[in-house]
Amino acid sequence: AQKVTQAQTEISVVEKEDVTLDCVYETRDTTYYLFWYKQPPSGELVFLIRRNSFDEQNEISGRYSWNFQKSTSSFNFTITASQVVDSAVYFCALSEGVKTSYDKVIFGPGTSLSVIP
Amino acid sequence: DAGVTQSPTHLIKTRGQQVTLRCSPKSGHDTVSWYQQALGQGPQFIFQYYEEEERQRGNFPDRFSGHQFPNYSSELNVNALLLGDSALYLCASSLGVFGGPAGYTFGSGTRLTVV
Protein backbone atom coordinates (compact mmCIF):
# COMPACT_ATOMS: atom_id res chain seq x y z
CA ALA A 1 0.00 0.00 0.00
CA GLN A 2 1.12 3.54 -0.62
CA LYS A 3 1.56 5.95 2.25
CA VAL A 4 3.17 9.32 2.93
CA THR A 5 4.34 10.28 6.41
CA GLN A 6 5.23 13.76 7.58
CA ALA A 7 6.26 13.35 11.19
CA GLN A 8 6.49 17.06 11.92
CA THR A 9 3.02 18.40 12.59
CA GLU A 10 4.05 21.98 13.34
CA ILE A 11 7.33 23.87 13.07
CA SER A 12 8.13 27.41 14.17
CA VAL A 13 11.29 29.22 13.10
CA VAL A 14 12.56 32.75 13.32
CA GLU A 15 12.87 34.62 10.05
CA LYS A 16 16.13 33.96 8.16
CA GLU A 17 16.62 30.56 9.79
CA ASP A 18 16.87 27.48 7.60
CA VAL A 19 14.21 24.80 8.04
CA THR A 20 13.86 21.25 6.74
CA LEU A 21 10.53 19.50 6.31
CA ASP A 22 10.71 15.72 6.41
CA CYS A 23 8.80 13.31 4.18
CA VAL A 24 8.93 9.52 4.19
CA TYR A 25 6.94 7.46 1.71
CA GLU A 26 5.96 3.84 1.16
CA THR A 27 5.24 2.25 -2.19
CA ARG A 28 5.55 -1.15 -3.86
CA ASP A 29 6.08 0.37 -7.28
CA THR A 30 9.48 1.05 -8.75
CA THR A 31 8.07 3.86 -10.85
CA TYR A 32 6.36 6.74 -9.10
CA TYR A 33 6.28 10.50 -8.69
CA LEU A 34 6.84 12.56 -5.56
CA PHE A 35 5.56 16.08 -5.02
CA TRP A 36 5.62 18.97 -2.62
CA TYR A 37 2.69 21.37 -2.40
CA LYS A 38 2.25 24.54 -0.36
CA GLN A 39 -1.12 25.54 1.09
CA PRO A 40 -1.26 29.15 2.29
CA PRO A 41 -4.16 30.37 4.45
CA SER A 42 -6.16 31.10 1.29
CA GLY A 43 -6.55 27.33 0.88
CA GLU A 44 -5.29 26.89 -2.68
CA LEU A 45 -2.66 24.17 -3.08
CA VAL A 46 0.39 25.50 -4.89
CA PHE A 47 2.60 23.06 -6.79
CA LEU A 48 6.29 23.33 -5.82
CA ILE A 49 8.08 20.36 -7.36
CA ARG A 50 7.65 16.95 -8.99
CA ARG A 51 10.35 14.31 -8.92
CA ASN A 52 10.19 10.90 -10.62
CA SER A 53 11.58 7.80 -9.00
CA PHE A 54 14.45 7.49 -11.46
CA ASP A 55 15.84 10.93 -10.80
CA GLU A 56 17.64 11.12 -7.48
CA GLN A 57 19.44 14.34 -8.20
CA ASN A 58 18.92 16.98 -5.59
CA GLU A 59 17.26 20.12 -6.85
CA ILE A 60 17.60 23.73 -5.87
CA SER A 61 15.21 26.50 -6.83
CA GLY A 62 16.04 29.80 -5.24
CA ARG A 63 15.71 29.40 -1.48
CA TYR A 64 14.11 25.96 -1.89
CA SER A 65 15.97 22.67 -2.17
CA TRP A 66 14.91 19.05 -2.19
CA ASN A 67 16.82 15.95 -1.14
CA PHE A 68 15.48 12.69 -2.63
CA GLN A 69 16.97 9.46 -1.22
CA LYS A 70 15.45 6.20 -2.44
CA SER A 71 17.56 4.19 0.00
CA THR A 72 15.66 5.71 2.91
CA SER A 73 12.40 6.45 1.00
CA SER A 74 12.68 10.09 1.89
CA PHE A 75 12.04 13.30 -0.01
CA ASN A 76 12.94 16.18 2.30
CA PHE A 77 12.38 19.86 1.60
CA THR A 78 14.62 22.65 2.88
CA ILE A 79 13.87 26.36 2.91
CA THR A 80 16.96 28.51 3.28
CA ALA A 81 16.75 31.93 4.93
CA SER A 82 13.05 31.55 5.69
CA GLN A 83 10.67 34.47 5.26
CA VAL A 84 7.31 35.27 6.79
CA VAL A 85 5.67 34.59 3.41
CA ASP A 86 6.83 30.97 3.72
CA SER A 87 4.31 30.45 6.52
CA ALA A 88 1.90 27.81 5.25
CA VAL A 89 1.06 24.13 5.43
CA TYR A 90 3.34 22.02 3.27
CA PHE A 91 2.26 18.67 1.88
CA CYS A 92 4.39 15.88 0.52
CA ALA A 93 2.57 13.62 -1.96
CA LEU A 94 3.05 10.42 -3.96
CA SER A 95 1.59 9.20 -7.25
CA GLU A 96 1.94 5.62 -8.45
CA GLY A 97 -0.07 6.09 -11.64
CA VAL A 98 2.88 6.45 -13.93
CA LYS A 99 2.45 3.08 -15.63
CA THR A 100 -1.29 3.28 -15.96
CA SER A 101 -3.60 5.57 -17.80
CA TYR A 102 -4.76 7.23 -14.63
CA ASP A 103 -3.08 8.92 -11.76
CA LYS A 104 -4.04 9.29 -8.12
CA VAL A 105 -2.06 11.48 -5.78
CA ILE A 106 -1.76 10.45 -2.14
CA PHE A 107 -1.00 13.30 0.24
CA GLY A 108 0.75 13.24 3.59
CA PRO A 109 -0.87 14.88 6.63
CA GLY A 110 1.07 18.10 6.15
CA THR A 111 3.51 20.18 8.18
CA SER A 112 2.41 23.60 9.36
CA LEU A 113 5.30 26.04 9.15
CA SER A 114 5.22 29.35 11.01
CA VAL A 115 7.97 31.86 10.31
CA ILE A 116 8.17 34.45 13.06
CA PRO A 117 9.46 37.94 12.20
CA ASP B 1 -5.44 32.94 -17.87
CA ALA B 2 -8.01 31.77 -15.35
CA GLY B 3 -6.97 28.99 -13.06
CA VAL B 4 -9.33 26.47 -11.54
CA THR B 5 -12.61 28.00 -10.42
CA GLN B 6 -14.79 26.41 -7.77
CA SER B 7 -18.25 27.40 -6.59
CA PRO B 8 -19.63 28.10 -4.16
CA THR B 9 -16.85 29.22 -1.82
CA HIS B 10 -18.72 28.31 1.34
CA LEU B 11 -21.80 26.22 1.95
CA ILE B 12 -23.81 25.19 4.99
CA LYS B 13 -26.13 22.19 4.74
CA THR B 14 -28.22 20.16 7.11
CA ARG B 15 -27.53 16.51 7.80
CA GLY B 16 -29.40 14.30 5.33
CA GLN B 17 -29.51 16.91 2.58
CA GLN B 18 -27.81 16.71 -0.80
CA VAL B 19 -25.18 19.09 -2.16
CA THR B 20 -23.63 19.85 -5.54
CA LEU B 21 -20.21 21.47 -5.89
CA ARG B 22 -18.91 22.83 -9.18
CA CYS B 23 -15.50 23.12 -10.79
CA SER B 24 -14.24 24.78 -13.96
CA PRO B 25 -10.77 23.54 -14.94
CA LYS B 26 -7.86 25.69 -16.00
CA SER B 27 -7.98 26.67 -19.64
CA GLY B 28 -6.49 23.90 -21.75
CA HIS B 29 -6.95 21.20 -19.12
CA ASP B 30 -9.28 18.27 -19.73
CA THR B 31 -9.01 16.17 -16.57
CA VAL B 32 -10.59 16.93 -13.22
CA SER B 33 -9.87 15.31 -9.87
CA TRP B 34 -11.73 15.90 -6.63
CA TYR B 35 -10.25 15.80 -3.12
CA GLN B 36 -11.71 16.06 0.36
CA GLN B 37 -9.60 17.80 2.99
CA ALA B 38 -10.79 17.51 6.57
CA LEU B 39 -9.55 20.09 9.02
CA GLY B 40 -5.91 19.53 9.91
CA GLN B 41 -5.44 16.69 7.44
CA GLY B 42 -4.05 16.18 3.97
CA PRO B 43 -6.36 16.01 0.94
CA GLN B 44 -7.96 12.62 0.28
CA PHE B 45 -8.58 11.52 -3.31
CA ILE B 46 -12.27 11.09 -4.15
CA PHE B 47 -12.30 10.46 -7.91
CA GLN B 48 -11.01 11.60 -11.27
CA TYR B 49 -12.89 12.39 -14.47
CA TYR B 50 -11.54 12.25 -17.99
CA GLU B 51 -13.53 12.19 -21.22
CA GLU B 52 -16.72 12.51 -19.18
CA GLU B 53 -16.09 9.23 -17.38
CA GLU B 54 -15.00 8.39 -13.85
CA ARG B 55 -11.55 6.88 -14.36
CA GLN B 56 -10.41 6.18 -10.84
CA ARG B 57 -11.97 6.33 -7.40
CA GLY B 58 -10.69 6.55 -3.86
CA ASN B 59 -12.21 4.99 -0.75
CA PHE B 60 -15.42 6.99 -0.68
CA PRO B 61 -18.97 5.62 -0.49
CA ASP B 62 -21.45 5.74 -3.34
CA ARG B 63 -23.04 8.79 -1.71
CA PHE B 64 -20.25 10.65 -3.49
CA SER B 65 -20.82 10.90 -7.21
CA GLY B 66 -19.70 13.15 -9.98
CA HIS B 67 -20.08 14.24 -13.53
CA GLN B 68 -17.94 15.82 -16.20
CA PHE B 69 -19.44 17.89 -18.98
CA PRO B 70 -18.30 18.24 -22.60
CA ASN B 71 -16.62 21.56 -21.73
CA TYR B 72 -14.52 19.64 -19.12
CA SER B 73 -16.19 21.29 -16.14
CA SER B 74 -17.24 18.97 -13.36
CA GLU B 75 -19.67 18.54 -10.51
CA LEU B 76 -19.34 16.68 -7.25
CA ASN B 77 -22.57 15.48 -5.66
CA VAL B 78 -22.91 14.22 -2.12
CA ASN B 79 -26.18 12.63 -1.00
CA ALA B 80 -27.47 12.01 2.52
CA LEU B 81 -24.95 14.35 4.10
CA LEU B 82 -23.29 13.33 7.35
CA LEU B 83 -21.61 15.56 9.89
CA GLY B 84 -18.34 13.90 8.90
CA ASP B 85 -18.67 15.21 5.36
CA SER B 86 -17.78 18.68 6.65
CA ALA B 87 -14.52 19.54 4.90
CA LEU B 88 -12.79 21.61 2.26
CA TYR B 89 -13.46 20.09 -1.15
CA LEU B 90 -10.70 20.75 -3.64
CA CYS B 91 -10.86 20.42 -7.38
CA ALA B 92 -7.69 19.91 -9.39
CA SER B 93 -7.28 19.99 -13.14
CA SER B 94 -4.58 18.67 -15.41
CA LEU B 95 -3.92 17.95 -19.06
CA GLY B 96 -4.51 14.30 -19.85
CA VAL B 97 -3.99 11.32 -17.62
CA PHE B 98 -0.99 9.60 -19.15
CA GLY B 99 2.38 9.60 -17.55
CA GLY B 100 1.43 11.08 -14.22
CA PRO B 101 0.53 14.63 -13.37
CA ALA B 102 2.93 17.41 -14.19
CA GLY B 103 1.56 19.10 -11.18
CA TYR B 104 -2.12 19.56 -10.78
CA THR B 105 -3.58 23.06 -10.71
CA PHE B 106 -5.82 23.31 -7.67
CA GLY B 107 -8.74 25.58 -6.99
CA SER B 108 -9.24 27.36 -3.68
CA GLY B 109 -11.90 24.89 -2.69
CA THR B 110 -15.44 24.84 -1.36
CA ARG B 111 -15.79 24.83 2.42
CA LEU B 112 -18.78 22.58 3.25
CA THR B 113 -20.22 22.61 6.74
CA VAL B 114 -22.86 20.05 7.67
CA VAL B 115 -24.94 20.89 10.73
PDB file of C-alpha atoms in Angstrom:
ATOM      1  CA  ALA A   1       0.000   0.000   0.000  1.00  0.00           C
ATOM      2  CA  GLN A   2       1.124   3.537  -0.621  1.00  0.00           C
ATOM      3  CA  LYS A   3       1.559   5.946   2.248  1.00  0.00           C
ATOM      4  CA  VAL A   4       3.168   9.316   2.930  1.00  0.00           C
ATOM      5  CA  THR A   5       4.344  10.277   6.408  1.00  0.00           C
ATOM      6  CA  GLN A   6       5.228  13.764   7.577  1.00  0.00           C
ATOM      7  CA  ALA A   7       6.257  13.345  11.189  1.00  0.00           C
ATOM      8  CA  GLN A   8       6.494  17.059  11.921  1.00  0.00           C
ATOM      9  CA  THR A   9       3.024  18.398  12.595  1.00  0.00           C
ATOM     10  CA  GLU A  10       4.053  21.982  13.343  1.00  0.00           C
ATOM     11  CA  ILE A  11       7.333  23.865  13.071  1.00  0.00           C
ATOM     12  CA  SER A  12       8.130  27.412  14.166  1.00  0.00           C
ATOM     13  CA  VAL A  13      11.290  29.218  13.105  1.00  0.00           C
ATOM     14  CA  VAL A  14      12.559  32.754  13.320  1.00  0.00           C
ATOM     15  CA  GLU A  15      12.870  34.615  10.050  1.00  0.00           C
ATOM     16  CA  LYS A  16      16.127  33.956   8.165  1.00  0.00           C
ATOM     17  CA  GLU A  17      16.624  30.563   9.791  1.00  0.00           C
ATOM     18  CA  ASP A  18      16.872  27.481   7.602  1.00  0.00           C
ATOM     19  CA  VAL A  19      14.211  24.801   8.039  1.00  0.00           C
ATOM     20  CA  THR A  20      13.863  21.250   6.735  1.00  0.00           C
ATOM     21  CA  LEU A  21      10.534  19.504   6.314  1.00  0.00           C
ATOM     22  CA  ASP A  22      10.707  15.720   6.405  1.00  0.00           C
ATOM     23  CA  CYS A  23       8.805  13.305   4.184  1.00  0.00           C
ATOM     24  CA  VAL A  24       8.926   9.517   4.194  1.00  0.00           C
ATOM     25  CA  TYR A  25       6.942   7.465   1.707  1.00  0.00           C
ATOM     26  CA  GLU A  26       5.958   3.843   1.162  1.00  0.00           C
ATOM     27  CA  THR A  27       5.235   2.252  -2.190  1.00  0.00           C
ATOM     28  CA  ARG A  28       5.552  -1.150  -3.862  1.00  0.00           C
ATOM     29  CA  ASP A  29       6.076   0.372  -7.284  1.00  0.00           C
ATOM     30  CA  THR A  30       9.480   1.055  -8.748  1.00  0.00           C
ATOM     31  CA  THR A  31       8.070   3.858 -10.853  1.00  0.00           C
ATOM     32  CA  TYR A  32       6.357   6.742  -9.102  1.00  0.00           C
ATOM     33  CA  TYR A  33       6.282  10.502  -8.692  1.00  0.00           C
ATOM     34  CA  LEU A  34       6.840  12.557  -5.562  1.00  0.00           C
ATOM     35  CA  PHE A  35       5.560  16.079  -5.021  1.00  0.00           C
ATOM     36  CA  TRP A  36       5.622  18.971  -2.619  1.00  0.00           C
ATOM     37  CA  TYR A  37       2.690  21.373  -2.399  1.00  0.00           C
ATOM     38  CA  LYS A  38       2.249  24.540  -0.360  1.00  0.00           C
ATOM     39  CA  GLN A  39      -1.122  25.543   1.088  1.00  0.00           C
ATOM     40  CA  PRO A  40      -1.256  29.150   2.293  1.00  0.00           C
ATOM     41  CA  PRO A  41      -4.157  30.369   4.451  1.00  0.00           C
ATOM     42  CA  SER A  42      -6.155  31.104   1.291  1.00  0.00           C
ATOM     43  CA  GLY A  43      -6.550  27.328   0.879  1.00  0.00           C
ATOM     44  CA  GLU A  44      -5.292  26.887  -2.678  1.00  0.00           C
ATOM     45  CA  LEU A  45      -2.663  24.173  -3.077  1.00  0.00           C
ATOM     46  CA  VAL A  46       0.395  25.501  -4.889  1.00  0.00           C
ATOM     47  CA  PHE A  47       2.601  23.057  -6.789  1.00  0.00           C
ATOM     48  CA  LEU A  48       6.286  23.326  -5.821  1.00  0.00           C
ATOM     49  CA  ILE A  49       8.081  20.360  -7.357  1.00  0.00           C
ATOM     50  CA  ARG A  50       7.654  16.949  -8.988  1.00  0.00           C
ATOM     51  CA  ARG A  51      10.352  14.305  -8.918  1.00  0.00           C
ATOM     52  CA  ASN A  52      10.188  10.896 -10.623  1.00  0.00           C
ATOM     53  CA  SER A  53      11.584   7.804  -9.001  1.00  0.00           C
ATOM     54  CA  PHE A  54      14.450   7.486 -11.456  1.00  0.00           C
ATOM     55  CA  ASP A  55      15.843  10.929 -10.796  1.00  0.00           C
ATOM     56  CA  GLU A  56      17.639  11.118  -7.475  1.00  0.00           C
ATOM     57  CA  GLN A  57      19.442  14.336  -8.202  1.00  0.00           C
ATOM     58  CA  ASN A  58      18.920  16.977  -5.588  1.00  0.00           C
ATOM     59  CA  GLU A  59      17.264  20.119  -6.854  1.00  0.00           C
ATOM     60  CA  ILE A  60      17.603  23.734  -5.875  1.00  0.00           C
ATOM     61  CA  SER A  61      15.208  26.498  -6.831  1.00  0.00           C
ATOM     62  CA  GLY A  62      16.041  29.802  -5.237  1.00  0.00           C
ATOM     63  CA  ARG A  63      15.706  29.401  -1.479  1.00  0.00           C
ATOM     64  CA  TYR A  64      14.107  25.957  -1.887  1.00  0.00           C
ATOM     65  CA  SER A  65      15.972  22.672  -2.168  1.00  0.00           C
ATOM     66  CA  TRP A  66      14.911  19.050  -2.194  1.00  0.00           C
ATOM     67  CA  ASN A  67      16.823  15.948  -1.144  1.00  0.00           C
ATOM     68  CA  PHE A  68      15.485  12.687  -2.627  1.00  0.00           C
ATOM     69  CA  GLN A  69      16.970   9.463  -1.220  1.00  0.00           C
ATOM     70  CA  LYS A  70      15.450   6.204  -2.440  1.00  0.00           C
ATOM     71  CA  SER A  71      17.558   4.193  -0.002  1.00  0.00           C
ATOM     72  CA  THR A  72      15.656   5.711   2.914  1.00  0.00           C
ATOM     73  CA  SER A  73      12.399   6.445   0.998  1.00  0.00           C
ATOM     74  CA  SER A  74      12.684  10.090   1.893  1.00  0.00           C
ATOM     75  CA  PHE A  75      12.043  13.296  -0.006  1.00  0.00           C
ATOM     76  CA  ASN A  76      12.940  16.177   2.302  1.00  0.00           C
ATOM     77  CA  PHE A  77      12.377  19.862   1.597  1.00  0.00           C
ATOM     78  CA  THR A  78      14.623  22.649   2.880  1.00  0.00           C
ATOM     79  CA  ILE A  79      13.869  26.358   2.910  1.00  0.00           C
ATOM     80  CA  THR A  80      16.957  28.511   3.283  1.00  0.00           C
ATOM     81  CA  ALA A  81      16.755  31.929   4.934  1.00  0.00           C
ATOM     82  CA  SER A  82      13.052  31.550   5.690  1.00  0.00           C
ATOM     83  CA  GLN A  83      10.671  34.471   5.259  1.00  0.00           C
ATOM     84  CA  VAL A  84       7.306  35.274   6.790  1.00  0.00           C
ATOM     85  CA  VAL A  85       5.670  34.588   3.410  1.00  0.00           C
ATOM     86  CA  ASP A  86       6.827  30.973   3.716  1.00  0.00           C
ATOM     87  CA  SER A  87       4.313  30.450   6.523  1.00  0.00           C
ATOM     88  CA  ALA A  88       1.898  27.810   5.250  1.00  0.00           C
ATOM     89  CA  VAL A  89       1.064  24.132   5.430  1.00  0.00           C
ATOM     90  CA  TYR A  90       3.342  22.021   3.269  1.00  0.00           C
ATOM     91  CA  PHE A  91       2.264  18.665   1.878  1.00  0.00           C
ATOM     92  CA  CYS A  92       4.394  15.884   0.517  1.00  0.00           C
ATOM     93  CA  ALA A  93       2.571  13.622  -1.961  1.00  0.00           C
ATOM     94  CA  LEU A  94       3.046  10.418  -3.955  1.00  0.00           C
ATOM     95  CA  SER A  95       1.595   9.201  -7.249  1.00  0.00           C
ATOM     96  CA  GLU A  96       1.935   5.615  -8.451  1.00  0.00           C
ATOM     97  CA  GLY A  97      -0.073   6.093 -11.637  1.00  0.00           C
ATOM     98  CA  VAL A  98       2.884   6.446 -13.927  1.00  0.00           C
ATOM     99  CA  LYS A  99       2.454   3.076 -15.629  1.00  0.00           C
ATOM    100  CA  THR A 100      -1.291   3.280 -15.961  1.00  0.00           C
ATOM    101  CA  SER A 101      -3.598   5.572 -17.798  1.00  0.00           C
ATOM    102  CA  TYR A 102      -4.759   7.234 -14.633  1.00  0.00           C
ATOM    103  CA  ASP A 103      -3.078   8.924 -11.757  1.00  0.00           C
ATOM    104  CA  LYS A 104      -4.037   9.294  -8.119  1.00  0.00           C
ATOM    105  CA  VAL A 105      -2.062  11.481  -5.776  1.00  0.00           C
ATOM    106  CA  ILE A 106      -1.761  10.448  -2.139  1.00  0.00           C
ATOM    107  CA  PHE A 107      -0.997  13.298   0.242  1.00  0.00           C
ATOM    108  CA  GLY A 108       0.750  13.239   3.591  1.00  0.00           C
ATOM    109  CA  PRO A 109      -0.867  14.878   6.634  1.00  0.00           C
ATOM    110  CA  GLY A 110       1.074  18.100   6.148  1.00  0.00           C
ATOM    111  CA  THR A 111       3.512  20.178   8.181  1.00  0.00           C
ATOM    112  CA  SER A 112       2.412  23.602   9.359  1.00  0.00           C
ATOM    113  CA  LEU A 113       5.303  26.044   9.153  1.00  0.00           C
ATOM    114  CA  SER A 114       5.223  29.347  11.010  1.00  0.00           C
ATOM    115  CA  VAL A 115       7.966  31.859  10.313  1.00  0.00           C
ATOM    116  CA  ILE A 116       8.173  34.450  13.058  1.00  0.00           C
ATOM    117  CA  PRO A 117       9.456  37.940  12.201  1.00  0.00           C
TER     118      PRO A 117
ATOM    119  CA  ASP B   1      -5.440  32.941 -17.874  1.00  0.00           C
ATOM    120  CA  ALA B   2      -8.006  31.768 -15.347  1.00  0.00           C
ATOM    121  CA  GLY B   3      -6.967  28.990 -13.059  1.00  0.00           C
ATOM    122  CA  VAL B   4      -9.327  26.466 -11.537  1.00  0.00           C
ATOM    123  CA  THR B   5     -12.611  27.999 -10.422  1.00  0.00           C
ATOM    124  CA  GLN B   6     -14.790  26.407  -7.768  1.00  0.00           C
ATOM    125  CA  SER B   7     -18.246  27.398  -6.594  1.00  0.00           C
ATOM    126  CA  PRO B   8     -19.631  28.097  -4.155  1.00  0.00           C
ATOM    127  CA  THR B   9     -16.854  29.216  -1.822  1.00  0.00           C
ATOM    128  CA  HIS B  10     -18.717  28.309   1.338  1.00  0.00           C
ATOM    129  CA  LEU B  11     -21.803  26.218   1.948  1.00  0.00           C
ATOM    130  CA  ILE B  12     -23.812  25.191   4.988  1.00  0.00           C
ATOM    131  CA  LYS B  13     -26.127  22.189   4.736  1.00  0.00           C
ATOM    132  CA  THR B  14     -28.223  20.157   7.111  1.00  0.00           C
ATOM    133  CA  ARG B  15     -27.534  16.508   7.802  1.00  0.00           C
ATOM    134  CA  GLY B  16     -29.402  14.305   5.326  1.00  0.00           C
ATOM    135  CA  GLN B  17     -29.511  16.910   2.579  1.00  0.00           C
ATOM    136  CA  GLN B  18     -27.815  16.706  -0.802  1.00  0.00           C
ATOM    137  CA  VAL B  19     -25.180  19.089  -2.156  1.00  0.00           C
ATOM    138  CA  THR B  20     -23.626  19.854  -5.541  1.00  0.00           C
ATOM    139  CA  LEU B  21     -20.213  21.465  -5.886  1.00  0.00           C
ATOM    140  CA  ARG B  22     -18.906  22.827  -9.176  1.00  0.00           C
ATOM    141  CA  CYS B  23     -15.501  23.125 -10.789  1.00  0.00           C
ATOM    142  CA  SER B  24     -14.241  24.778 -13.965  1.00  0.00           C
ATOM    143  CA  PRO B  25     -10.774  23.544 -14.941  1.00  0.00           C
ATOM    144  CA  LYS B  26      -7.864  25.686 -16.002  1.00  0.00           C
ATOM    145  CA  SER B  27      -7.981  26.675 -19.641  1.00  0.00           C
ATOM    146  CA  GLY B  28      -6.486  23.903 -21.749  1.00  0.00           C
ATOM    147  CA  HIS B  29      -6.950  21.201 -19.121  1.00  0.00           C
ATOM    148  CA  ASP B  30      -9.279  18.267 -19.731  1.00  0.00           C
ATOM    149  CA  THR B  31      -9.013  16.169 -16.566  1.00  0.00           C
ATOM    150  CA  VAL B  32     -10.593  16.934 -13.223  1.00  0.00           C
ATOM    151  CA  SER B  33      -9.873  15.310  -9.871  1.00  0.00           C
ATOM    152  CA  TRP B  34     -11.728  15.897  -6.625  1.00  0.00           C
ATOM    153  CA  TYR B  35     -10.248  15.800  -3.123  1.00  0.00           C
ATOM    154  CA  GLN B  36     -11.711  16.058   0.363  1.00  0.00           C
ATOM    155  CA  GLN B  37      -9.599  17.800   2.989  1.00  0.00           C
ATOM    156  CA  ALA B  38     -10.786  17.507   6.567  1.00  0.00           C
ATOM    157  CA  LEU B  39      -9.545  20.094   9.020  1.00  0.00           C
ATOM    158  CA  GLY B  40      -5.908  19.535   9.907  1.00  0.00           C
ATOM    159  CA  GLN B  41      -5.437  16.692   7.436  1.00  0.00           C
ATOM    160  CA  GLY B  42      -4.054  16.179   3.965  1.00  0.00           C
ATOM    161  CA  PRO B  43      -6.364  16.015   0.940  1.00  0.00           C
ATOM    162  CA  GLN B  44      -7.957  12.619   0.284  1.00  0.00           C
ATOM    163  CA  PHE B  45      -8.584  11.523  -3.310  1.00  0.00           C
ATOM    164  CA  ILE B  46     -12.270  11.090  -4.146  1.00  0.00           C
ATOM    165  CA  PHE B  47     -12.304  10.456  -7.907  1.00  0.00           C
ATOM    166  CA  GLN B  48     -11.006  11.602 -11.265  1.00  0.00           C
ATOM    167  CA  TYR B  49     -12.890  12.394 -14.472  1.00  0.00           C
ATOM    168  CA  TYR B  50     -11.539  12.249 -17.987  1.00  0.00           C
ATOM    169  CA  GLU B  51     -13.535  12.189 -21.221  1.00  0.00           C
ATOM    170  CA  GLU B  52     -16.723  12.512 -19.183  1.00  0.00           C
ATOM    171  CA  GLU B  53     -16.094   9.233 -17.381  1.00  0.00           C
ATOM    172  CA  GLU B  54     -15.000   8.386 -13.853  1.00  0.00           C
ATOM    173  CA  ARG B  55     -11.551   6.878 -14.356  1.00  0.00           C
ATOM    174  CA  GLN B  56     -10.405   6.177 -10.842  1.00  0.00           C
ATOM    175  CA  ARG B  57     -11.969   6.329  -7.398  1.00  0.00           C
ATOM    176  CA  GLY B  58     -10.690   6.554  -3.858  1.00  0.00           C
ATOM    177  CA  ASN B  59     -12.210   4.992  -0.746  1.00  0.00           C
ATOM    178  CA  PHE B  60     -15.417   6.988  -0.680  1.00  0.00           C
ATOM    179  CA  PRO B  61     -18.973   5.615  -0.492  1.00  0.00           C
ATOM    180  CA  ASP B  62     -21.448   5.740  -3.342  1.00  0.00           C
ATOM    181  CA  ARG B  63     -23.036   8.790  -1.715  1.00  0.00           C
ATOM    182  CA  PHE B  64     -20.251  10.649  -3.491  1.00  0.00           C
ATOM    183  CA  SER B  65     -20.822  10.898  -7.215  1.00  0.00           C
ATOM    184  CA  GLY B  66     -19.703  13.149  -9.981  1.00  0.00           C
ATOM    185  CA  HIS B  67     -20.075  14.242 -13.526  1.00  0.00           C
ATOM    186  CA  GLN B  68     -17.943  15.818 -16.203  1.00  0.00           C
ATOM    187  CA  PHE B  69     -19.441  17.894 -18.979  1.00  0.00           C
ATOM    188  CA  PRO B  70     -18.298  18.242 -22.597  1.00  0.00           C
ATOM    189  CA  ASN B  71     -16.617  21.556 -21.731  1.00  0.00           C
ATOM    190  CA  TYR B  72     -14.523  19.643 -19.121  1.00  0.00           C
ATOM    191  CA  SER B  73     -16.192  21.293 -16.143  1.00  0.00           C
ATOM    192  CA  SER B  74     -17.239  18.967 -13.364  1.00  0.00           C
ATOM    193  CA  GLU B  75     -19.671  18.541 -10.512  1.00  0.00           C
ATOM    194  CA  LEU B  76     -19.338  16.675  -7.247  1.00  0.00           C
ATOM    195  CA  ASN B  77     -22.569  15.478  -5.661  1.00  0.00           C
ATOM    196  CA  VAL B  78     -22.910  14.221  -2.116  1.00  0.00           C
ATOM    197  CA  ASN B  79     -26.175  12.627  -0.995  1.00  0.00           C
ATOM    198  CA  ALA B  80     -27.474  12.007   2.524  1.00  0.00           C
ATOM    199  CA  LEU B  81     -24.947  14.346   4.096  1.00  0.00           C
ATOM    200  CA  LEU B  82     -23.294  13.331   7.348  1.00  0.00           C
ATOM    201  CA  LEU B  83     -21.612  15.559   9.886  1.00  0.00           C
ATOM    202  CA  GLY B  84     -18.342  13.898   8.905  1.00  0.00           C
ATOM    203  CA  ASP B  85     -18.671  15.215   5.358  1.00  0.00           C
ATOM    204  CA  SER B  86     -17.778  18.679   6.647  1.00  0.00           C
ATOM    205  CA  ALA B  87     -14.521  19.539   4.904  1.00  0.00           C
ATOM    206  CA  LEU B  88     -12.788  21.607   2.265  1.00  0.00           C
ATOM    207  CA  TYR B  89     -13.458  20.091  -1.148  1.00  0.00           C
ATOM    208  CA  LEU B  90     -10.698  20.745  -3.636  1.00  0.00           C
ATOM    209  CA  CYS B  91     -10.862  20.419  -7.380  1.00  0.00           C
ATOM    210  CA  ALA B  92      -7.690  19.908  -9.395  1.00  0.00           C
ATOM    211  CA  SER B  93      -7.282  19.994 -13.144  1.00  0.00           C
ATOM    212  CA  SER B  94      -4.585  18.665 -15.410  1.00  0.00           C
ATOM    213  CA  LEU B  95      -3.917  17.947 -19.055  1.00  0.00           C
ATOM    214  CA  GLY B  96      -4.508  14.300 -19.850  1.00  0.00           C
ATOM    215  CA  VAL B  97      -3.991  11.318 -17.619  1.00  0.00           C
ATOM    216  CA  PHE B  98      -0.990   9.599 -19.154  1.00  0.00           C
ATOM    217  CA  GLY B  99       2.383   9.605 -17.553  1.00  0.00           C
ATOM    218  CA  GLY B 100       1.429  11.078 -14.221  1.00  0.00           C
ATOM    219  CA  PRO B 101       0.528  14.634 -13.374  1.00  0.00           C
ATOM    220  CA  ALA B 102       2.930  17.414 -14.186  1.00  0.00           C
ATOM    221  CA  GLY B 103       1.563  19.100 -11.181  1.00  0.00           C
ATOM    222  CA  TYR B 104      -2.124  19.556 -10.776  1.00  0.00           C
ATOM    223  CA  THR B 105      -3.581  23.057 -10.707  1.00  0.00           C
ATOM    224  CA  PHE B 106      -5.824  23.307  -7.671  1.00  0.00           C
ATOM    225  CA  GLY B 107      -8.735  25.578  -6.994  1.00  0.00           C
ATOM    226  CA  SER B 108      -9.238  27.358  -3.683  1.00  0.00           C
ATOM    227  CA  GLY B 109     -11.904  24.885  -2.685  1.00  0.00           C
ATOM    228  CA  THR B 110     -15.445  24.837  -1.356  1.00  0.00           C
ATOM    229  CA  ARG B 111     -15.793  24.833   2.416  1.00  0.00           C
ATOM    230  CA  LEU B 112     -18.776  22.583   3.246  1.00  0.00           C
ATOM    231  CA  THR B 113     -20.218  22.609   6.743  1.00  0.00           C
ATOM    232  CA  VAL B 114     -22.860  20.045   7.668  1.00  0.00           C
ATOM    233  CA  VAL B 115     -24.936  20.887  10.729  1.00  0.00           C
TER     234      VAL B 115
END
